[in-house]
Amino acid sequence: MSIQKQERTPSWTGLGVGTDRKSFLDAISSQIPDYEADKAAEAVFCALSERLSGSWVAHLREQLSPDVRELLRGCHRHRGEAPAKLDRDDFYLMVANHLNAEPENVRLVLHGVFSALHAQITEGEAKKLEQQLPAWLQGTWAAARMHVDRPY
């Protein structure tokens, strides 16, 4: 019986299925090259942390590899404040302001970050998270999961 050499990969071996921070950010950059990947991830995670319950933010954080978790610390502008239940316009505006982006480009940013995030978590967790999102955000989440072409 021969012993096969196993190659080491930077894949996350915890609850999530994703890889390291660099791979996560590279996945975002490939989707939205006009934005800094870490800033885009931070902007989306900041808005999500305002929209999701604290327990869901903690649950999502646990699904990520340790070096990607740092991006989900919550926006530095909102630490210590109670989360706000943002409506669609406020959510999009929060992401746009965080990136100094035009509000009409936010769906593109969301799609890019969501697409990379789907590669970090299991399919089951992705479906559970979708149920926690408001209806107006579920479509973008699902499109990113199904690898639908990104919006323009």
Coordinates of N, CA, C and O in Angstrom, one line a residue:
M1 N 0.8 -1.2 0.0 CA 0.0 0.0 0.0 C 0.9 1.2 0.0 O 1.8 1.4 0.8
S2 N 0.7 2.2 -0.9 CA 1.5 3.3 -1.0 C 0.8 4.5 -0.2 O -0.4 4.5 0.0
I3 N 1.7 5.3 0.3 CA 1.2 6.5 1.1 C 1.3 7.7 0.2 O 2.3 8.0 -0.4
Q4 N 0.1 8.3 0.0 CA 0.1 9.5 -0.8 C 0.5 10.7 0.0 O 0.1 10.8 1.1
K5 N 1.3 11.5 -0.6 CA 1.7 12.8 0.0 C 0.5 13.8 0.0 O -0.1 14.0 -1.1
Q6 N 0.1 14.3 1.1 CA -1.0 15.3 1.1 C -0.4 16.6 1.0 O 0.5 17.0 1.8
E7 N -0.9 17.4 0.1 CA -0.5 18.8 0.1 C -1.2 19.7 1.0 O -2.4 19.5 1.2
R8 N -0.5 20.6 1.7 CA -1.2 21.5 2.6 C -1.8 22.6 1.8 O -1.1 23.2 1.0
T9 N -3.0 23.0 2.1 CA -3.6 24.1 1.5 C -4.0 25.1 2.6 O -4.2 24.7 3.8
P10 N -4.3 26.3 2.3 CA -4.7 27.3 3.3 C -6.2 27.2 3.6 O -6.8 28.2 4.1
S11 N -6.8 26.1 3.4 CA -8.3 26.0 3.6 C -8.6 25.9 5.1 O -7.8 25.4 5.9
W12 N -9.7 26.5 5.4 CA -10.2 26.6 6.8 C -10.8 25.2 7.1 O -11.6 24.7 6.4
T13 N -10.5 24.7 8.3 CA -10.9 23.3 8.6 C -12.0 23.4 9.7 O -12.3 22.3 10.3
G14 N -12.5 24.6 10.1 CA -13.5 24.7 11.1 C -14.9 24.5 10.5 O -15.1 23.7 9.5
L15 N -15.8 25.2 11.0 CA -17.2 25.0 10.5 C -17.4 25.5 9.1 O -18.2 25.0 8.3
G16 N -16.6 26.6 8.7 CA -16.7 27.1 7.4 C -16.0 26.3 6.4 O -15.2 25.4 6.7
V17 N -16.1 26.6 5.1 CA -15.5 25.8 4.1 C -14.5 26.6 3.3 O -13.9 26.2 2.4
G18 N -14.3 27.9 3.7 CA -13.5 28.8 2.9 C -12.0 28.7 3.2 O -11.6 27.8 3.9
T19 N -11.3 29.6 2.7 CA -9.9 29.6 2.8 C -9.4 30.9 3.6 O -10.2 31.5 4.3
D20 N -8.2 31.2 3.5 CA -7.6 32.3 4.2 C -8.1 33.7 3.8 O -8.8 33.8 2.8
R21 N -7.6 34.7 4.5 CA -8.0 36.0 4.2 C -7.6 36.5 2.8 O -8.4 37.1 2.1
K22 N -6.4 36.1 2.4 CA -5.9 36.5 1.1 C -6.8 36.0 0.0 O -7.2 36.7 -0.9
S23 N -7.2 34.7 0.1 CA -8.1 34.1 -0.9 C -9.4 34.8 -0.9 O -10.0 35.0 -2.0
F24 N -9.9 35.1 0.3 CA -11.2 35.7 0.4 C -11.2 37.1 -0.3 O -12.1 37.4 -1.1
L25 N -10.2 37.9 0.0 CA -10.0 39.2 -0.6 C -9.8 39.1 -2.1 O -10.3 40.0 -2.8
D26 N -9.0 38.1 -2.5 CA -8.8 37.9 -3.9 C -10.1 37.6 -4.7 O -10.3 38.1 -5.8
A27 N -11.0 36.9 -4.0 CA -12.3 36.5 -4.6 C -13.1 37.8 -4.7 O -13.8 38.0 -5.7
I28 N -13.1 38.7 -3.8 CA -13.8 39.9 -3.8 C -13.2 40.8 -5.0 O -13.9 41.4 -5.8
S29 N -11.9 40.9 -5.0 CA -11.2 41.7 -6.0 C -11.6 41.3 -7.4 O -11.7 42.1 -8.3
S30 N -11.7 40.0 -7.6 CA -12.0 39.5 -8.9 C -13.4 39.9 -9.4 O -13.7 40.0 -10.5
Q31 N -14.3 40.1 -8.4 CA -15.7 40.5 -8.7 C -15.8 42.0 -8.8 O -16.6 42.5 -9.6
I32 N -15.1 42.7 -8.0 CA -15.3 44.2 -8.0 C -13.9 44.8 -7.9 O -13.5 45.4 -6.9
P33 N -13.2 44.8 -9.1 CA -11.8 45.3 -9.1 C -11.7 46.8 -8.8 O -10.6 47.3 -8.5
D34 N -12.8 47.6 -9.0 CA -12.7 49.0 -8.8 C -12.7 49.5 -7.3 O -12.6 50.6 -7.0
Y35 N -12.9 48.5 -6.4 CA -12.9 48.8 -5.0 C -11.8 48.0 -4.2 O -11.5 46.9 -4.6
E36 N -11.3 48.6 -3.1 CA -10.4 47.8 -2.3 C -11.2 46.7 -1.6 O -12.2 47.0 -0.9
A37 N -10.7 45.5 -1.8 CA -11.5 44.3 -1.3 C -11.7 44.4 0.2 O -12.8 44.1 0.7
D38 N -10.7 44.7 1.0 CA -10.9 44.8 2.4 C -11.9 45.8 2.9 O -12.7 45.6 3.8
K39 N -11.9 47.0 2.2 CA -12.8 48.1 2.5 C -14.2 47.7 2.1 O -15.2 48.0 2.8
A40 N -14.4 47.0 1.0 CA -15.7 46.5 0.5 C -16.2 45.5 1.5 O -17.4 45.6 1.9
A41 N -15.4 44.6 1.9 CA -15.9 43.6 2.9 C -16.2 44.2 4.2 O -17.3 43.9 4.8
E42 N -15.4 45.2 4.7 CA -15.7 45.9 5.9 C -17.0 46.6 5.8 O -17.9 46.6 6.7
A43 N -17.3 47.3 4.7 CA -18.5 48.1 4.5 C -19.7 47.2 4.5 O -20.7 47.5 5.2
V44 N -19.7 46.1 3.8 CA -20.8 45.2 3.8 C -21.0 44.5 5.2 O -22.1 44.4 5.6
F45 N -19.9 44.1 5.8 CA -20.1 43.4 7.1 C -20.6 44.5 8.1 O -21.4 44.1 9.0
C46 N -20.2 45.7 8.0 CA -20.6 46.7 8.9 C -22.2 46.9 8.8 O -22.9 46.9 9.8
A47 N -22.6 47.0 7.6 CA -24.1 47.1 7.3 C -24.8 45.9 7.8 O -25.9 46.0 8.4
L48 N -24.3 44.7 7.5 CA -24.9 43.5 7.9 C -25.0 43.4 9.4 O -26.0 42.9 10.0
S49 N -23.9 43.9 10.1 CA -24.0 43.8 11.6 C -25.0 44.8 12.1 O -25.5 44.6 13.3
E50 N -25.4 45.8 11.4 CA -26.5 46.7 11.8 C -27.8 46.0 11.5 O -28.8 46.3 12.2
R51 N -27.9 45.2 10.5 CA -29.2 44.6 10.1 C -29.5 43.3 10.8 O -30.7 43.0 11.0
L52 N -28.5 42.5 11.1 CA -28.7 41.2 11.7 C -28.6 41.3 13.2 O -28.0 42.2 13.8
S53 N -29.2 40.3 13.9 CA -29.2 40.3 15.4 C -27.7 40.0 15.8 O -26.9 39.5 15.0
G54 N -27.4 40.4 17.0 CA -26.1 40.2 17.5 C -25.7 38.7 17.6 O -24.6 38.3 17.3
S55 N -26.7 37.8 17.8 CA -26.4 36.4 17.9 C -26.1 35.9 16.5 O -25.3 35.0 16.3
W56 N -26.8 36.5 15.4 CA -26.5 36.0 14.1 C -25.1 36.5 13.6 O -24.4 35.8 12.9
V57 N -24.8 37.7 14.0 CA -23.4 38.2 13.6 C -22.4 37.3 14.3 O -21.4 36.9 13.6
A58 N -22.6 37.0 15.5 CA -21.6 36.1 16.2 C -21.6 34.7 15.5 O -20.5 34.1 15.3
H59 N -22.8 34.2 15.1 CA -22.8 32.9 14.5 C -22.1 32.9 13.1 O -21.3 32.0 12.8
L60 N -22.3 34.0 12.3 CA -21.7 34.1 11.1 C -20.1 34.2 11.3 O -19.4 33.6 10.6
R61 N -19.8 35.0 12.2 CA -18.3 35.1 12.6 C -17.7 33.8 12.8 O -16.6 33.5 12.4
E62 N -18.3 32.9 13.5 CA -17.8 31.6 13.8 C -17.6 30.7 12.6 O -16.9 29.8 12.6
Q63 N -18.4 31.0 11.6 CA -18.3 30.2 10.3 C -17.1 30.6 9.5 O -16.7 29.8 8.6
L64 N -16.5 31.7 9.8 CA -15.3 32.2 9.0 C -14.0 31.7 9.6 O -13.9 31.5 10.8
S65 N -13.0 31.7 8.7 CA -11.7 31.3 9.2 C -11.2 32.5 10.1 O -11.6 33.6 10.0
P66 N -10.3 32.1 11.0 CA -9.9 33.1 12.0 C -9.4 34.5 11.4 O -9.7 35.5 11.9
D67 N -8.6 34.4 10.3 CA -8.1 35.6 9.7 C -9.2 36.4 8.9 O -9.0 37.6 8.7
V68 N -10.3 35.8 8.5 CA -11.3 36.5 7.9 C -12.3 37.1 8.9 O -12.9 38.2 8.7
R69 N -12.4 36.5 10.1 CA -13.2 37.0 11.1 C -12.9 38.4 11.5 O -13.8 39.2 11.9
E70 N -11.7 38.8 11.4 CA -11.3 40.2 11.7 C -12.1 41.2 10.9 O -12.3 42.3 11.4
L71 N -12.5 40.9 9.7 CA -13.2 41.8 8.9 C -14.7 42.0 9.4 O -15.3 42.9 9.0
L72 N -15.1 41.1 10.3 CA -16.5 41.1 10.8 C -16.5 41.6 12.2 O -17.4 41.3 13.0
R73 N -15.6 42.4 12.6 CA -15.6 43.0 13.9 C -16.7 44.0 14.2 O -16.9 44.4 15.3
G74 N -17.3 44.4 13.1 CA -18.3 45.5 13.3 C -17.6 46.8 12.9 O -16.4 47.0 13.2
C75 N -18.3 47.7 12.3 CA -17.7 49.0 11.9 C -17.2 49.8 13.1 O -17.8 49.9 14.1
H76 N -16.0 50.3 12.9 CA -15.4 51.1 14.0 C -16.2 52.3 14.3 O -16.2 52.8 15.4
R77 N -17.0 52.8 13.4 CA -17.9 53.9 13.6 C -19.1 53.6 14.5 O -19.7 54.5 15.1
H78 N -19.4 52.3 14.6 CA -20.6 52.0 15.3 C -20.4 51.1 16.6 O -21.3 50.6 17.2
R79 N -19.1 50.9 16.9 CA -18.8 50.1 18.1 C -19.4 50.7 19.3 O -19.3 51.9 19.5
G80 N -20.1 49.9 20.1 CA -20.7 50.4 21.3 C -22.1 50.9 21.2 O -22.8 51.2 22.1
E81 N -22.5 51.1 19.9 CA -23.9 51.5 19.7 C -24.8 50.3 19.4 O -24.4 49.3 18.9
A82 N -26.0 50.5 19.8 CA -27.0 49.4 19.5 C -27.3 49.4 18.0 O -27.3 50.4 17.4
P83 N -27.4 48.2 17.5 CA -27.7 48.1 16.0 C -29.0 48.8 15.6 O -29.9 48.8 16.4
A84 N -29.0 49.3 14.5 CA -30.2 50.0 13.9 C -30.8 49.0 12.9 O -30.1 48.4 12.1
K85 N -32.1 49.0 12.9 CA -32.8 48.2 11.9 C -32.9 49.0 10.6 O -33.8 49.8 10.4
L86 N -31.9 49.0 9.8 CA -31.8 49.8 8.6 C -32.8 49.3 7.5 O -33.0 48.1 7.3
D87 N -33.5 50.3 6.9 CA -34.3 49.9 5.7 C -33.4 49.9 4.5 O -32.2 50.1 4.6
R88 N -33.9 49.5 3.4 CA -33.1 49.3 2.2 C -32.3 50.5 1.8 O -31.1 50.4 1.6
D89 N -32.9 51.7 1.8 CA -32.1 52.9 1.4 C -31.0 53.2 2.4 O -29.9 53.6 2.0
D90 N -31.3 53.1 3.7 CA -30.3 53.3 4.7 C -29.1 52.3 4.6 O -28.0 52.7 4.8
F91 N -29.5 51.1 4.4 CA -28.5 50.0 4.3 C -27.5 50.3 3.1 O -26.3 50.3 3.2
Y92 N -28.1 50.6 1.9 CA -27.3 50.9 0.7 C -26.5 52.1 1.0 O -25.3 52.2 0.6
L93 N -27.1 53.1 1.6 CA -26.4 54.4 1.8 C -25.2 54.2 2.8 O -24.1 54.8 2.6
M94 N -25.4 53.3 3.8 CA -24.3 53.0 4.7 C -23.1 52.4 4.0 O -22.0 52.8 4.2
V95 N -23.4 51.4 3.1 CA -22.3 50.8 2.4 C -21.7 51.8 1.4 O -20.4 51.9 1.4
A96 N -22.5 52.6 0.8 CA -21.9 53.6 -0.2 C -21.1 54.6 0.6 O -20.0 55.0 0.1
N97 N -21.5 55.1 1.7 CA -20.8 56.1 2.5 C -19.5 55.5 3.0 O -18.4 56.2 3.0
H98 N -19.5 54.3 3.4 CA -18.3 53.6 3.9 C -17.2 53.6 2.9 O -16.0 53.7 3.2
L99 N -17.7 53.4 1.6 CA -16.7 53.2 0.5 C -16.5 54.5 -0.3 O -15.7 54.5 -1.2
N100 N -17.2 55.5 0.1 CA -17.2 56.7 -0.8 C -17.6 56.4 -2.2 O -17.0 56.8 -3.2
A101 N -18.6 55.5 -2.3 CA -19.1 55.0 -3.6 C -20.4 55.6 -4.0 O -21.2 56.1 -3.1
E102 N -20.8 55.5 -5.2 CA -22.1 56.0 -5.6 C -23.1 54.9 -5.2 O -22.9 53.7 -5.3
P103 N -24.3 55.4 -4.6 CA -25.3 54.4 -4.2 C -25.7 53.4 -5.2 O -26.0 52.3 -4.9
E104 N -25.7 53.8 -6.5 CA -26.1 52.9 -7.6 C -25.2 51.7 -7.8 O -25.5 50.8 -8.4
N105 N -23.9 51.8 -7.2 CA -22.9 50.8 -7.3 C -23.0 49.8 -6.2 O -22.2 48.8 -6.2
V106 N -23.8 50.0 -5.2 CA -23.8 49.2 -4.0 C -24.2 47.8 -4.3 O -23.6 46.8 -3.7
R107 N -25.2 47.5 -5.1 CA -25.6 46.1 -5.4 C -24.4 45.4 -6.0 O -24.2 44.2 -5.7
L108 N -23.6 46.0 -6.8 CA -22.4 45.4 -7.4 C -21.4 45.0 -6.3 O -20.9 43.9 -6.2
V109 N -21.2 45.9 -5.3 CA -20.4 45.6 -4.2 C -20.9 44.5 -3.3 O -20.2 43.6 -2.9
L110 N -22.2 44.6 -3.0 CA -22.9 43.5 -2.2 C -22.7 42.2 -2.9 O -22.3 41.2 -2.3
H111 N -22.9 42.1 -4.2 CA -22.8 40.9 -4.9 C -21.4 40.3 -4.9 O -21.2 39.1 -4.6
G112 N -20.4 41.2 -5.0 CA -19.0 40.7 -5.0 C -18.6 40.2 -3.6 O -18.0 39.1 -3.5
V113 N -19.0 40.9 -2.5 CA -18.7 40.4 -1.2 C -19.5 39.2 -0.8 O -19.0 38.2 -0.3
F114 N -20.8 39.2 -1.2 CA -21.6 38.0 -0.9 C -21.1 36.8 -1.6 O -21.1 35.7 -1.1
S115 N -20.6 36.9 -2.9 CA -20.1 35.8 -3.6 C -18.9 35.2 -2.9 O -18.8 34.0 -2.8
A116 N -18.0 36.1 -2.5 CA -16.8 35.6 -1.8 C -17.2 35.0 -0.4 O -16.6 34.0 0.0
L117 N -18.2 35.5 0.2 CA -18.7 35.0 1.5 C -19.3 33.6 1.4 O -19.1 32.8 2.2
H118 N -20.0 33.4 0.3 CA -20.6 32.1 0.1 C -19.5 31.0 0.0 O -19.7 29.9 0.4
A119 N -18.3 31.4 -0.5 CA -17.2 30.4 -0.6 C -16.6 30.1 0.8 O -15.8 29.2 1.0
Q120 N -17.0 30.9 1.8 CA -16.4 30.8 3.1 C -17.3 30.0 4.1 O -16.8 29.5 5.1
I121 N -18.6 29.9 3.7 CA -19.5 29.2 4.6 C -20.2 28.0 3.9 O -20.1 27.9 2.7
T122 N -20.7 27.1 4.7 CA -21.4 26.0 4.1 C -22.7 26.4 3.4 O -23.3 27.4 3.8
E123 N -23.2 25.5 2.5 CA -24.5 25.8 1.9 C -25.6 25.9 2.9 O -26.5 26.8 2.8
G124 N -25.6 25.0 3.9 CA -26.6 25.1 4.9 C -26.6 26.4 5.6 O -27.7 27.0 5.9
E125 N -25.5 26.9 6.0 CA -25.4 28.1 6.7 C -25.8 29.3 5.8 O -26.4 30.3 6.3
A126 N -25.5 29.2 4.5 CA -25.9 30.3 3.6 C -27.4 30.4 3.5 O -27.9 31.5 3.5
K127 N -28.0 29.2 3.5 CA -29.5 29.2 3.5 C -30.1 29.7 4.7 O -31.1 30.5 4.7
K128 N -29.5 29.4 5.9 CA -30.0 29.9 7.2 C -29.8 31.4 7.2 O -30.7 32.1 7.7
L129 N -28.7 31.9 6.8 CA -28.4 33.4 6.8 C -29.4 34.1 5.9 O -29.9 35.2 6.2
E130 N -29.7 33.5 4.7 CA -30.7 34.1 3.8 C -32.0 34.4 4.5 O -32.7 35.4 4.2
Q131 N -32.4 33.4 5.3 CA -33.7 33.6 6.0 C -33.7 34.7 7.0 O -34.7 35.3 7.4
Q132 N -32.5 35.1 7.5 CA -32.4 36.2 8.4 C -32.3 37.6 7.7 O -32.5 38.6 8.4
L133 N -32.1 37.6 6.4 CA -32.0 38.9 5.7 C -33.4 39.4 5.3 O -34.3 38.6 5.1
P134 N -33.5 40.7 5.2 CA -34.8 41.2 4.7 C -35.0 40.8 3.3 O -34.1 40.5 2.5
A135 N -36.3 40.8 2.9 CA -36.7 40.3 1.5 C -35.9 41.1 0.4 O -35.5 40.5 -0.6
W136 N -35.7 42.4 0.6 CA -35.0 43.2 -0.4 C -33.5 42.8 -0.5 O -32.9 43.3 -1.5
L137 N -33.0 42.1 0.4 CA -31.6 41.7 0.3 C -31.4 40.2 -0.1 O -30.3 39.8 -0.5
Q138 N -32.4 39.5 0.1 CA -32.4 38.0 -0.1 C -32.0 37.7 -1.6 O -31.3 36.8 -1.9
G139 N -32.6 38.5 -2.5 CA -32.3 38.3 -3.9 C -30.9 38.4 -4.3 O -30.3 37.6 -5.1
T140 N -30.2 39.4 -3.8 CA -28.8 39.6 -4.1 C -28.0 38.5 -3.4 O -27.0 38.0 -4.0
W141 N -28.3 38.1 -2.2 CA -27.6 37.0 -1.5 C -27.8 35.7 -2.3 O -26.8 35.0 -2.6
A142 N -29.0 35.4 -2.8 CA -29.2 34.2 -3.5 C -28.6 34.2 -4.9 O -28.0 33.2 -5.3
A143 N -28.6 35.4 -5.5 CA -27.9 35.5 -6.9 C -26.4 35.2 -6.7 O -25.8 34.6 -7.6
A144 N -25.8 35.7 -5.7 CA -24.4 35.5 -5.4 C -24.1 34.1 -5.1 O -23.1 33.5 -5.6
R145 N -25.0 33.4 -4.4 CA -24.8 32.0 -4.1 C -24.9 31.1 -5.3 O -24.2 30.1 -5.5
M146 N -25.8 31.5 -6.2 CA -26.0 30.7 -7.4 C -25.1 31.1 -8.6 O -25.3 30.6 -9.7
H147 N -24.2 32.0 -8.3 CA -23.2 32.4 -9.3 C -23.8 33.1 -10.5 O -23.4 32.9 -11.6
V148 N -24.9 33.8 -10.2 CA -25.6 34.5 -11.3 C -24.6 35.7 -11.6 O -23.9 36.2 -10.7
D149 N -24.6 36.1 -12.9 CA -23.7 37.2 -13.2 C -24.0 38.4 -12.3 O -25.1 38.7 -12.0
R150 N -22.9 39.1 -12.0 CA -23.0 40.2 -11.2 C -23.8 41.3 -11.9 O -23.8 41.5 -13.1
P151 N -24.4 42.2 -11.1 CA -25.2 43.3 -11.7 C -24.2 44.4 -12.2 O -23.1 44.5 -11.8
Y152 N -24.7 45.1 -13.2 CA -23.9 46.2 -13.7 C -24.6 47.5 -13.5 O -25.7 47.7 -13.2

